[in-house]
CSV table of C-alpha atoms in Angstrom, one decimal:
chain,number,residue,atom,x,y,z
B,3,UNK,CA,0.2,-0.2,0.0
B,4,UNK,CA,3.0,2.4,0.0
B,5,UNK,CA,1.9,3.8,-3.4
B,6,UNK,CA,-1.7,3.8,-2.2
B,7,UNK,CA,-2.6,8.0,-2.6
B,8,UNK,CA,-5.0,7.4,0.5
B,9,UNK,CA,-3.2,6.2,2.7
B,10,UNK,CA,-2.3,9.4,4.2
B,11,UNK,CA,-6.1,10.1,5.5
B,12,UNK,CA,-6.1,6.7,7.8
B,13,UNK,CA,-5.3,6.7,11.2
B,14,UNK,CA,-4.3,3.0,12.8
B,15,UNK,CA,-2.7,0.0,10.8
B,16,UNK,CA,-2.8,-1.8,7.7
B,17,UNK,CA,-4.7,-4.4,9.6
B,18,UNK,CA,-6.9,-1.6,11.1
B,19,UNK,CA,-8.0,-0.8,7.5
B,20,UNK,CA,-8.3,-4.6,6.3
B,21,UNK,CA,-11.0,-4.7,9.4
B,22,UNK,CA,-12.7,-1.5,7.9
B,23,UNK,CA,-12.4,-1.8,4.4
B,24,UNK,CA,-14.2,-5.5,4.8
B,25,UNK,CA,-16.8,-4.0,7.0
B,26,UNK,CA,-17.7,-1.4,3.9
B,27,UNK,CA,-18.5,-4.4,1.6
B,28,UNK,CA,-20.6,-6.2,3.7
B,29,UNK,CA,-22.7,-3.2,5.0
B,30,UNK,CA,-22.8,-1.8,1.4
B,31,UNK,CA,-23.8,-5.6,-0.3
B,32,UNK,CA,-26.9,-5.2,2.2
B,33,UNK,CA,-28.3,-2.3,1.6
B,34,UNK,CA,-27.6,-2.2,-2.3
B,35,UNK,CA,-29.6,-4.8,-2.9
B,36,UNK,CA,-31.9,-5.9,-0.1
B,37,UNK,CA,-35.4,-5.8,-1.6
B,38,UNK,CA,-34.3,-6.8,-5.3
B,39,UNK,CA,-37.1,-9.0,-6.6
B,40,UNK,CA,-35.9,-12.6,-6.7
B,41,UNK,CA,-37.1,-15.8,-7.6
B,42,UNK,CA,-34.5,-19.5,-7.7
B,43,UNK,CA,-34.1,-19.1,-11.3
B,44,UNK,CA,-33.0,-15.4,-11.2
B,45,UNK,CA,-30.6,-15.7,-7.8
B,46,UNK,CA,-27.8,-16.4,-9.7
B,47,UNK,CA,-27.8,-13.2,-12.0
B,48,UNK,CA,-28.5,-11.5,-8.6
B,49,UNK,CA,-25.1,-13.9,-7.2
B,50,UNK,CA,-22.7,-12.7,-10.2
B,51,UNK,CA,-23.7,-9.1,-10.3
B,52,UNK,CA,-22.9,-8.6,-6.7
B,53,UNK,CA,-20.0,-10.6,-6.7
B,54,UNK,CA,-18.9,-8.2,-10.2
B,55,UNK,CA,-19.3,-5.0,-8.2
B,56,UNK,CA,-18.2,-6.0,-5.1
B,57,UNK,CA,-14.6,-6.9,-6.5
B,58,UNK,CA,-14.1,-3.8,-8.4
B,59,UNK,CA,-14.2,-1.8,-4.6
B,60,UNK,CA,-10.9,-0.8,-3.3
B,61,UNK,CA,-8.6,-3.6,-2.1
B,62,UNK,CA,-11.0,-6.6,-3.1
B,63,UNK,CA,-8.9,-10.0,-3.0
B,64,UNK,CA,-11.9,-11.8,-3.2
B,65,UNK,CA,-15.6,-12.2,-2.6
B,66,UNK,CA,-18.3,-15.3,-2.6
B,67,UNK,CA,-21.8,-14.3,-2.6
B,68,UNK,CA,-24.7,-17.0,-2.0
B,69,UNK,CA,-28.3,-16.7,-1.7
B,70,UNK,CA,-30.2,-19.0,0.0
B,71,UNK,CA,-32.6,-20.9,-2.0
B,72,UNK,CA,-33.9,-22.9,0.3
B,73,UNK,CA,-35.0,-19.8,2.8
B,74,UNK,CA,-36.2,-17.9,-0.2
B,75,UNK,CA,-40.0,-17.0,0.2
B,76,UNK,CA,-41.8,-17.4,-2.7
B,77,UNK,CA,-45.0,-15.8,-2.1
B,78,UNK,CA,-48.3,-13.8,-3.6
B,79,UNK,CA,-50.3,-13.8,-7.0
B,80,UNK,CA,-47.1,-13.5,-9.0
B,81,UNK,CA,-44.8,-15.7,-7.4
B,82,UNK,CA,-41.8,-14.2,-6.4
B,83,UNK,CA,-39.5,-13.1,-3.5
B,84,UNK,CA,-37.4,-10.6,-2.6
B,85,UNK,CA,-34.1,-10.9,-1.2
B,86,UNK,CA,-33.8,-9.7,2.4
B,87,UNK,CA,-30.6,-9.9,4.9
B,88,UNK,CA,-31.3,-13.3,5.9
B,89,UNK,CA,-30.9,-15.1,2.9
B,90,UNK,CA,-27.3,-13.6,1.9
B,91,UNK,CA,-24.1,-15.5,3.1
B,92,UNK,CA,-21.4,-13.6,2.0
B,93,UNK,CA,-17.3,-13.7,2.3
B,94,UNK,CA,-15.3,-11.0,1.5
B,95,UNK,CA,-11.1,-11.2,1.6
B,96,UNK,CA,-9.6,-7.6,2.0
B,97,UNK,CA,-6.1,-7.1,1.6
B,98,UNK,CA,-3.9,-3.9,2.9
B,99,UNK,CA,0.2,-4.3,2.8
B,100,UNK,CA,0.4,-7.4,4.4
B,101,UNK,CA,-2.4,-7.3,6.6
B,102,UNK,CA,-5.6,-9.2,5.5
B,103,UNK,CA,-9.4,-9.5,7.1
B,104,UNK,CA,-12.3,-11.4,5.8
B,105,UNK,CA,-15.6,-10.6,6.8
B,106,UNK,CA,-18.5,-12.7,6.2
B,107,UNK,CA,-22.2,-12.3,6.5
B,108,UNK,CA,-24.5,-14.9,7.2
B,109,UNK,CA,-27.4,-16.0,9.3
B,110,UNK,CA,-27.3,-17.2,12.5
B,111,UNK,CA,-30.2,-18.9,13.8
B,112,UNK,CA,-28.9,-19.2,17.6
B,113,UNK,CA,-29.3,-15.1,17.6
B,114,UNK,CA,-31.8,-15.1,14.9
B,115,UNK,CA,-30.2,-12.5,13.1
B,116,UNK,CA,-28.1,-11.5,9.9
B,117,UNK,CA,-24.4,-11.2,11.3
B,118,UNK,CA,-21.7,-9.6,10.2
B,119,UNK,CA,-18.5,-10.4,11.5
B,120,UNK,CA,-14.7,-10.8,10.7
B,121,UNK,CA,-13.8,-14.6,10.2
B,122,UNK,CA,-10.2,-14.0,9.9
B,123,UNK,CA,-8.0,-10.6,10.4
B,124,UNK,CA,-3.7,-10.9,10.6
X,6,UNK,CA,-56.7,-10.7,-16.3
X,7,UNK,CA,-60.2,-12.2,-15.4
X,8,UNK,CA,-58.5,-14.3,-12.9
X,9,UNK,CA,-56.0,-12.5,-11.4
X,10,UNK,CA,-56.8,-12.0,-7.8
X,11,UNK,CA,-55.6,-8.4,-7.6
X,12,UNK,CA,-58.1,-6.9,-10.2
X,13,UNK,CA,-60.5,-6.1,-7.3
X,14,UNK,CA,-58.3,-3.7,-5.6
X,15,UNK,CA,-57.9,-1.4,-8.7
X,16,UNK,CA,-60.0,1.6,-10.0
X,17,UNK,CA,-59.6,2.3,-13.1
X,18,UNK,CA,-59.3,0.3,-16.7
X,19,UNK,CA,-56.5,-2.3,-17.8
X,20,UNK,CA,-54.9,0.7,-19.9
X,21,UNK,CA,-54.9,2.8,-16.3
X,22,UNK,CA,-53.2,-0.6,-14.6
X,23,UNK,CA,-50.9,-1.4,-17.5
X,24,UNK,CA,-49.8,2.6,-17.1
X,25,UNK,CA,-49.0,2.3,-13.7
X,26,UNK,CA,-47.4,-1.1,-13.6
X,27,UNK,CA,-45.1,0.7,-16.0
X,28,UNK,CA,-44.1,3.0,-13.9
X,29,UNK,CA,-43.8,0.7,-10.7
X,30,UNK,CA,-40.9,-0.9,-12.5
X,31,UNK,CA,-39.3,2.3,-13.8
X,32,UNK,CA,-39.0,3.4,-10.1
X,33,UNK,CA,-38.2,0.2,-8.8
X,34,UNK,CA,-35.4,0.0,-11.4
X,35,UNK,CA,-34.0,3.0,-11.0
X,36,UNK,CA,-34.1,3.0,-6.4
X,37,UNK,CA,-32.9,-0.2,-6.4
X,38,UNK,CA,-29.8,-0.3,-8.2
X,39,UNK,CA,-28.9,3.0,-8.4
X,40,UNK,CA,-25.2,3.6,-6.2
X,41,UNK,CA,-24.3,0.1,-7.2
X,42,UNK,CA,-20.3,0.0,-8.0
X,43,UNK,CA,-19.2,-1.3,-11.4
X,44,UNK,CA,-17.0,-0.8,-14.3
X,45,UNK,CA,-17.2,-1.4,-18.5
X,46,UNK,CA,-16.2,-4.7,-17.3
X,47,UNK,CA,-19.1,-5.4,-14.8
X,48,UNK,CA,-21.9,-3.2,-16.6
X,49,UNK,CA,-23.5,-6.2,-18.3
X,50,UNK,CA,-23.6,-8.9,-15.0
X,51,UNK,CA,-25.4,-5.7,-13.6
X,52,UNK,CA,-28.0,-5.2,-16.9
X,53,UNK,CA,-28.8,-9.2,-16.8
X,54,UNK,CA,-29.5,-8.8,-13.4
X,55,UNK,CA,-31.8,-6.3,-13.0
X,56,UNK,CA,-33.3,-7.5,-16.1
X,57,UNK,CA,-34.0,-11.0,-14.8
X,58,UNK,CA,-35.3,-9.2,-11.4
X,59,UNK,CA,-37.9,-7.0,-13.5
X,60,UNK,CA,-39.2,-10.4,-15.4
X,61,UNK,CA,-40.2,-11.6,-12.0
X,62,UNK,CA,-42.4,-8.7,-11.1
X,63,UNK,CA,-46.1,-9.0,-12.2
X,64,UNK,CA,-47.3,-8.1,-15.3
X,65,UNK,CA,-44.2,-7.5,-17.1
X,66,UNK,CA,-43.8,-9.0,-20.7
X,67,UNK,CA,-40.4,-7.9,-21.7
X,68,UNK,CA,-37.8,-5.4,-20.3
X,69,UNK,CA,-34.6,-4.3,-22.1
X,70,UNK,CA,-31.5,-2.6,-19.7
X,71,UNK,CA,-28.7,-1.0,-20.9
X,72,UNK,CA,-26.2,0.8,-18.9
X,73,UNK,CA,-24.4,3.8,-21.3
X,74,UNK,CA,-20.5,2.8,-20.9
X,75,UNK,CA,-19.7,6.0,-22.6
X,76,UNK,CA,-21.3,8.3,-19.9
X,77,UNK,CA,-20.0,5.9,-17.2
X,78,UNK,CA,-17.4,7.9,-14.5
X,79,UNK,CA,-14.7,5.7,-14.0
X,80,UNK,CA,-12.5,8.1,-11.4
X,81,UNK,CA,-10.9,8.0,-7.9
X,82,UNK,CA,-7.9,6.2,-7.1
X,83,UNK,CA,-9.4,2.7,-7.7
X,84,UNK,CA,-10.9,3.2,-10.5
X,85,UNK,CA,-14.3,2.5,-10.8
X,86,UNK,CA,-17.7,4.2,-10.9
X,87,UNK,CA,-21.0,3.7,-9.5
X,88,UNK,CA,-24.6,3.4,-11.3
X,89,UNK,CA,-26.6,6.7,-11.8
X,90,UNK,CA,-29.5,7.4,-13.4
X,91,UNK,CA,-28.3,9.4,-15.9
X,92,UNK,CA,-26.3,5.6,-17.3
X,93,UNK,CA,-29.7,4.0,-17.7
X,94,UNK,CA,-31.6,3.2,-20.5
X,95,UNK,CA,-34.4,0.7,-19.9
X,96,UNK,CA,-37.5,-0.4,-22.1
X,97,UNK,CA,-40.0,-2.2,-19.9
X,98,UNK,CA,-43.5,-3.6,-21.2
X,99,UNK,CA,-46.2,-4.4,-19.4
X,100,UNK,CA,-49.5,-6.0,-20.2
X,101,UNK,CA,-52.5,-5.9,-18.5
X,102,UNK,CA,-55.7,-7.9,-20.1
X,103,UNK,CA,-55.4,-6.7,-23.5
X,104,UNK,CA,-53.6,-3.6,-22.4
X,105,UNK,CA,-50.2,-3.2,-22.8
X,106,UNK,CA,-48.1,0.2,-21.7
X,107,UNK,CA,-44.3,0.7,-22.8
X,108,UNK,CA,-42.1,3.1,-20.1
X,109,UNK,CA,-38.7,4.0,-21.1
X,110,UNK,CA,-36.4,5.9,-18.9
X,111,UNK,CA,-33.3,7.9,-20.4
X,112,UNK,CA,-31.1,10.2,-20.2
X,113,UNK,CA,-32.6,13.2,-22.2
X,114,UNK,CA,-30.1,15.8,-22.7
X,115,UNK,CA,-32.3,18.7,-24.2
X,116,UNK,CA,-33.8,18.5,-20.6
X,117,UNK,CA,-30.5,17.7,-18.5
X,118,UNK,CA,-33.2,14.8,-17.0
X,119,UNK,CA,-33.4,11.1,-16.6
X,120,UNK,CA,-36.8,11.3,-17.7
X,121,UNK,CA,-39.3,8.4,-17.1
X,122,UNK,CA,-42.3,8.3,-20.2
X,123,UNK,CA,-44.7,6.4,-21.5
X,124,UNK,CA,-43.5,5.4,-25.2
X,125,UNK,CA,-46.7,3.8,-25.8
X,126,UNK,CA,-50.1,2.9,-24.5
X,127,UNK,CA,-53.2,1.3,-25.6
M,27,UNK,CA,-49.0,20.3,-17.9
M,28,UNK,CA,-49.3,22.4,-21.4
M,29,UNK,CA,-46.5,24.2,-19.9
M,30,UNK,CA,-44.6,21.0,-19.2
M,31,UNK,CA,-41.7,20.4,-21.2
M,32,UNK,CA,-41.8,16.9,-21.0
M,33,UNK,CA,-45.2,16.6,-22.1
M,34,UNK,CA,-43.7,16.1,-26.0
M,35,UNK,CA,-41.9,13.0,-25.1
M,36,UNK,CA,-45.3,11.0,-23.8
M,37,UNK,CA,-47.4,8.6,-25.2
M,38,UNK,CA,-50.8,8.5,-24.2
M,39,UNK,CA,-53.5,11.0,-22.2
M,40,UNK,CA,-52.8,12.6,-19.1
M,41,UNK,CA,-55.0,10.3,-17.4
M,42,UNK,CA,-52.4,7.3,-18.7
M,43,UNK,CA,-49.3,9.6,-17.6
M,44,UNK,CA,-51.0,10.3,-13.9
M,45,UNK,CA,-51.2,6.5,-13.5
M,46,UNK,CA,-47.5,6.3,-14.8
M,47,UNK,CA,-46.2,8.6,-12.5
M,48,UNK,CA,-48.3,7.4,-9.7
M,49,UNK,CA,-46.7,3.8,-10.4
M,50,UNK,CA,-42.9,5.6,-10.1
M,51,UNK,CA,-43.6,6.8,-6.6
M,52,UNK,CA,-44.5,3.6,-5.2
M,53,UNK,CA,-41.5,1.5,-7.1
M,54,UNK,CA,-39.1,4.3,-6.2
M,55,UNK,CA,-40.3,4.5,-2.1
M,56,UNK,CA,-40.1,0.9,-1.4
M,57,UNK,CA,-36.8,0.3,-3.4
M,58,UNK,CA,-35.2,3.6,-1.9
M,59,UNK,CA,-36.1,2.6,1.4
M,60,UNK,CA,-36.3,-1.2,2.1
M,61,UNK,CA,-33.7,-2.4,4.3
M,62,UNK,CA,-33.2,0.5,6.1
M,63,UNK,CA,-32.8,0.1,9.8
M,64,UNK,CA,-35.3,1.0,12.4
M,65,UNK,CA,-37.1,0.5,15.7
M,66,UNK,CA,-40.3,2.2,16.7
M,67,UNK,CA,-38.3,5.2,18.1
M,68,UNK,CA,-37.2,6.2,14.7
M,69,UNK,CA,-39.6,5.4,12.0
M,70,UNK,CA,-41.4,8.6,12.0
M,71,UNK,CA,-38.7,10.1,11.3
M,72,UNK,CA,-38.0,8.0,8.5
M,73,UNK,CA,-41.7,8.1,7.8
M,74,UNK,CA,-40.9,11.7,7.7
M,75,UNK,CA,-37.7,11.2,5.1
M,76,UNK,CA,-39.7,9.4,2.3
M,77,UNK,CA,-42.8,11.5,2.5
M,78,UNK,CA,-40.3,14.7,2.1
M,79,UNK,CA,-38.4,13.3,-0.8
M,80,UNK,CA,-41.6,11.8,-2.8
M,81,UNK,CA,-43.1,15.6,-2.2
M,82,UNK,CA,-40.1,16.6,-4.6
M,83,UNK,CA,-40.9,14.3,-7.6
M,84,UNK,CA,-42.6,15.7,-10.4
M,85,UNK,CA,-46.0,15.7,-10.4
M,86,UNK,CA,-46.8,15.0,-6.6
M,87,UNK,CA,-50.1,16.6,-5.1
M,88,UNK,CA,-50.0,15.2,-1.9
M,89,UNK,CA,-48.5,11.7,-0.1
M,90,UNK,CA,-48.8,10.1,3.5
M,91,UNK,CA,-46.5,7.1,4.4
M,92,UNK,CA,-47.2,5.5,7.6
M,93,UNK,CA,-44.6,2.7,8.8
M,94,UNK,CA,-46.5,-0.2,11.1
M,95,UNK,CA,-45.2,-0.5,14.3
M,96,UNK,CA,-47.4,-3.6,15.3
M,97,UNK,CA,-45.7,-5.4,12.3
M,98,UNK,CA,-42.5,-4.3,12.7
M,99,UNK,CA,-40.1,-7.3,13.8
M,100,UNK,CA,-37.5,-6.1,16.5
M,101,UNK,CA,-34.8,-8.6,16.3
M,102,UNK,CA,-31.5,-10.2,17.5
M,103,UNK,CA,-28.8,-9.0,20.0
M,104,UNK,CA,-29.3,-5.4,18.9
M,105,UNK,CA,-33.0,-5.5,19.2
M,106,UNK,CA,-33.7,-3.5,15.5
M,107,UNK,CA,-35.4,-4.1,12.5
M,108,UNK,CA,-35.4,-3.1,9.0
M,109,UNK,CA,-37.6,-1.5,6.8
M,110,UNK,CA,-39.5,-4.1,4.9
M,111,UNK,CA,-42.3,-3.7,1.9
M,112,UNK,CA,-44.8,-4.9,4.3
M,113,UNK,CA,-44.2,-2.6,7.0
M,114,UNK,CA,-45.5,0.4,4.5
M,115,UNK,CA,-48.7,1.8,3.9
M,116,UNK,CA,-48.4,4.7,1.7
M,117,UNK,CA,-50.8,6.4,-0.4
M,118,UNK,CA,-49.7,9.2,-3.2
M,119,UNK,CA,-51.6,11.6,-4.9
M,120,UNK,CA,-50.6,12.7,-9.0
M,121,UNK,CA,-52.0,15.3,-10.6
M,122,UNK,CA,-51.6,15.6,-14.6
M,123,UNK,CA,-52.9,18.5,-16.1
M,124,UNK,CA,-56.9,17.8,-15.0
M,125,UNK,CA,-56.1,14.1,-14.4
M,126,UNK,CA,-55.4,12.8,-11.2
M,127,UNK,CA,-54.5,9.3,-9.8
M,128,UNK,CA,-54.3,8.2,-6.2
M,129,UNK,CA,-51.9,5.3,-6.0
M,130,UNK,CA,-51.5,2.9,-2.6
M,131,UNK,CA,-49.2,0.7,-1.4
M,132,UNK,CA,-50.4,-1.6,1.5
M,133,UNK,CA,-50.1,-5.1,2.6
M,134,UNK,CA,-53.1,-7.1,1.7
M,135,UNK,CA,-53.5,-10.2,4.3
M,136,UNK,CA,-55.6,-12.4,1.7
M,137,UNK,CA,-53.1,-12.2,-1.0
M,138,UNK,CA,-50.1,-12.9,1.4
M,139,UNK,CA,-48.8,-9.9,-0.3
M,140,UNK,CA,-47.4,-6.0,-0.3
M,141,UNK,CA,-49.9,-4.9,-3.0
M,142,UNK,CA,-49.2,-1.5,-5.3
M,143,UNK,CA,-52.7,-0.5,-6.4
M,144,UNK,CA,-54.7,2.6,-7.9
M,145,UNK,CA,-57.1,3.5,-5.7
M,146,UNK,CA,-58.8,6.0,-8.0
M,147,UNK,CA,-58.0,7.4,-11.5
M,148,UNK,CA,-60.0,10.0,-13.5
U,8,UNK,CA,-18.6,-6.7,25.3
U,9,UNK,CA,-18.4,-9.4,27.7
U,10,UNK,CA,-22.0,-10.0,27.4
U,11,UNK,CA,-22.2,-9.8,24.0
U,12,UNK,CA,-23.7,-12.9,22.3
U,13,UNK,CA,-22.0,-12.1,19.0
U,14,UNK,CA,-18.6,-12.1,20.6
U,15,UNK,CA,-17.3,-15.6,20.0
U,16,UNK,CA,-18.0,-15.7,16.1
U,17,UNK,CA,-15.3,-12.7,15.6
U,18,UNK,CA,-11.9,-13.1,15.2
U,19,UNK,CA,-9.3,-10.6,16.2
U,20,UNK,CA,-9.7,-8.0,19.0
U,21,UNK,CA,-12.0,-5.4,20.2
U,22,UNK,CA,-10.3,-2.6,18.5
U,23,UNK,CA,-10.3,-5.2,14.8
U,24,UNK,CA,-14.0,-5.0,15.9
U,25,UNK,CA,-14.4,-1.6,16.0
U,26,UNK,CA,-12.7,-0.8,13.0
U,27,UNK,CA,-14.7,-3.5,11.2
U,28,UNK,CA,-18.0,-2.2,12.3
U,29,UNK,CA,-17.2,1.6,11.8
U,30,UNK,CA,-16.6,0.1,7.9
U,31,UNK,CA,-20.2,-1.4,8.3
U,32,UNK,CA,-21.9,1.6,9.1
U,33,UNK,CA,-20.8,3.9,6.4
U,34,UNK,CA,-21.2,1.2,3.6
U,35,UNK,CA,-25.0,0.5,4.9
U,36,UNK,CA,-25.3,4.6,4.6
U,37,UNK,CA,-24.1,5.0,1.3
U,38,UNK,CA,-25.8,2.0,-0.5
U,39,UNK,CA,-29.1,2.7,1.5
U,40,UNK,CA,-29.8,6.1,0.7
U,41,UNK,CA,-28.2,7.3,-2.7
U,42,UNK,CA,-30.6,8.1,-5.0
U,43,UNK,CA,-33.1,9.2,-2.6
U,44,UNK,CA,-34.7,12.4,-4.1
U,45,UNK,CA,-33.8,15.6,-2.5
U,46,UNK,CA,-33.6,19.5,-2.3
U,47,UNK,CA,-32.3,22.0,-0.1
U,48,UNK,CA,-35.1,21.8,1.6
U,49,UNK,CA,-36.1,18.6,2.5
U,50,UNK,CA,-32.0,17.6,3.0
U,51,UNK,CA,-32.2,18.0,6.7
U,52,UNK,CA,-35.0,15.4,7.2
U,53,UNK,CA,-32.9,13.1,5.5
U,54,UNK,CA,-29.6,14.0,7.8
U,55,UNK,CA,-32.0,13.3,11.0
U,56,UNK,CA,-33.5,9.8,9.1
U,57,UNK,CA,-30.0,8.8,8.5
U,58,UNK,CA,-28.9,9.6,11.9
U,59,UNK,CA,-31.8,7.7,13.7
U,60,UNK,CA,-31.2,4.9,11.7
U,61,UNK,CA,-27.3,4.6,11.8
U,62,UNK,CA,-27.9,5.1,16.1
U,63,UNK,CA,-30.2,1.6,16.1
U,64,UNK,CA,-27.2,0.0,14.3
U,65,UNK,CA,-24.7,-2.5,16.6
U,66,UNK,CA,-22.5,-0.5,18.9
U,67,UNK,CA,-22.6,2.9,17.8
U,68,UNK,CA,-21.9,5.4,20.0
U,69,UNK,CA,-22.4,8.8,18.1
U,70,UNK,CA,-23.3,10.1,14.6
U,71,UNK,CA,-23.5,12.8,12.4
U,72,UNK,CA,-24.9,13.1,9.1
U,73,UNK,CA,-24.5,16.3,7.0
U,74,UNK,CA,-25.6,16.7,3.1
U,75,UNK,CA,-23.8,19.1,1.3
U,76,UNK,CA,-26.5,21.5,-0.2
U,77,UNK,CA,-23.4,24.0,-2.3
U,78,UNK,CA,-22.6,20.5,-4.1
U,79,UNK,CA,-26.3,19.6,-4.7
U,80,UNK,CA,-26.9,19.4,-8.2
U,81,UNK,CA,-30.8,20.6,-8.7
U,82,UNK,CA,-31.8,20.1,-12.1
U,83,UNK,CA,-34.2,19.3,-14.8
U,84,UNK,CA,-37.9,20.6,-15.6
U,85,UNK,CA,-38.8,19.8,-11.8
U,86,UNK,CA,-36.1,21.2,-10.4
U,87,UNK,CA,-35.1,18.9,-8.1
U,88,UNK,CA,-32.0,16.7,-7.2
U,89,UNK,CA,-30.8,13.2,-6.1
U,90,UNK,CA,-28.7,11.8,-2.8
U,91,UNK,CA,-24.9,11.2,-4.4
U,92,UNK,CA,-21.4,9.8,-2.0
U,93,UNK,CA,-20.0,13.0,-3.1
U,94,UNK,CA,-22.5,15.1,-1.1
U,95,UNK,CA,-22.5,13.2,1.9
U,96,UNK,CA,-20.1,13.9,5.1
U,97,UNK,CA,-20.9,11.5,7.8
U,98,UNK,CA,-18.7,10.7,10.9
U,99,UNK,CA,-19.6,7.6,12.7
U,100,UNK,CA,-18.1,6.5,16.3
U,101,UNK,CA,-18.1,2.7,17.5
U,102,UNK,CA,-17.5,1.6,20.8
U,103,UNK,CA,-16.8,-2.4,21.3
U,104,UNK,CA,-15.2,-2.9,24.7
U,105,UNK,CA,-12.7,-0.3,25.7
U,106,UNK,CA,-11.8,-0.2,22.0
U,107,UNK,CA,-12.8,2.7,19.8
U,108,UNK,CA,-13.0,3.8,16.1
U,109,UNK,CA,-13.9,6.4,14.4
U,110,UNK,CA,-15.1,6.0,10.7
U,111,UNK,CA,-15.6,9.2,8.1
U,112,UNK,CA,-16.9,9.9,4.8
U,113,UNK,CA,-16.3,12.9,2.9
U,114,UNK,CA,-15.5,13.8,-0.7
U,115,UNK,CA,-11.6,14.4,-1.0
U,116,UNK,CA,-11.4,16.7,-3.9
U,117,UNK,CA,-7.3,16.0,-4.1
U,118,UNK,CA,-8.5,12.2,-4.9
U,119,UNK,CA,-11.6,13.1,-6.7
U,120,UNK,CA,-13.4,10.5,-4.7
U,121,UNK,CA,-15.8,10.3,-1.8
U,122,UNK,CA,-13.2,8.2,0.5
U,123,UNK,CA,-14.3,6.1,3.6
U,124,UNK,CA,-11.4,6.4,5.9
U,125,UNK,CA,-10.5,5.9,9.9
U,126,UNK,CA,-10.1,9.2,11.6
U,127,UNK,CA,-9.0,7.2,14.8
U,128,UNK,CA,-9.0,4.2,16.3
U,129,UNK,CA,-7.7,2.8,19.7
């Protein structure tokens, strides 16, 4: 990151920034795409679009997005659903210098909550 | 539409509803996807995802979405852009009984505005 | 609407456009704000912001937005919820020349669906 | 955070999590509200709604949101604008145990980019 023109704006270490950037990506995904209409047949096009949009963002090393077809709620007279936080299973890896953070979003049944957490940071 | 369980809720004619539904689809597209990160390389995955998500919605007969690569503004240290209303070129066709409405969203330079309009209704 | 510079782009009548514009507003509201975090205590600030944002849009005569506190699902370790389509009760009135359309979004239990419909058009 | 039921899911330290959570909040704000219609007269209602929605999220200690009226682009026949990333000036403070991170989003003219950065972390 020695040549990153944004570096001077950041307090903290590369590790701090890696964790921060992982959080940005997960927050962005949820709030950009939740509400999008979908069915089992269209879920994969949305998964691919979210992955592609995430990869262009700063410092992303890898991303995997999966929409849970089994939890998807197809309903109403027109038989479709919408993307909710609970359906998303996301893992994103961010690299800053030699630091790396892996952030995850997944629904945790014990918490009844779609939790975003750091799976690894070093 | 004789067998559409939603019909009893609607005032007006099938033609009114066709126009209304075309408006819903265009408003939905803009406000769901504006802000999504993109580059020329990822625009097509977003176009396909928007089209797929629109086709599952009520009464849609056809939809075509195009993101204007030439107007796309790639910028900043990380060289990517975001979807804006001005980049979208959308045509959606809705059918209600024998009525059909075609709604369009496109940036109109003379108005300096991304206009949504009825291209045809009958 | 005689002096509306957008008129030449529109097929159909003022009534068609009124229905179309009512649809735009409802589709926009749902897809802009669904996913926003909220509690009973913050719902009114979101209602006011949605109403204010809708009133600045083309041809809106009036709008009323209500978020259903009783159906709101507060959950997880941090005790908050998010806006879903099912929580929204919206009525928007659009005027085009002498035509007027009133669009509604509300959850209809019999359909198990958050329906957008034309309540009145003339 | 000893009594936080989410703790067991997290790798790293409280400081890592503070940075991560600050990132989540900024990413969420941008991707939830960008695209919302606004004028100078309605900007304050949107600022208040964003602040209220942010405060209900996990571990937020404080948040301040400002929409730049001077950079706002009011245009088109209906004379309104939409929220863009460049208009947002956000500072959010997150606390995890004894750790605290302050994240900022603001447009940085030298970078021609709406940068999210850690202003402080400890």
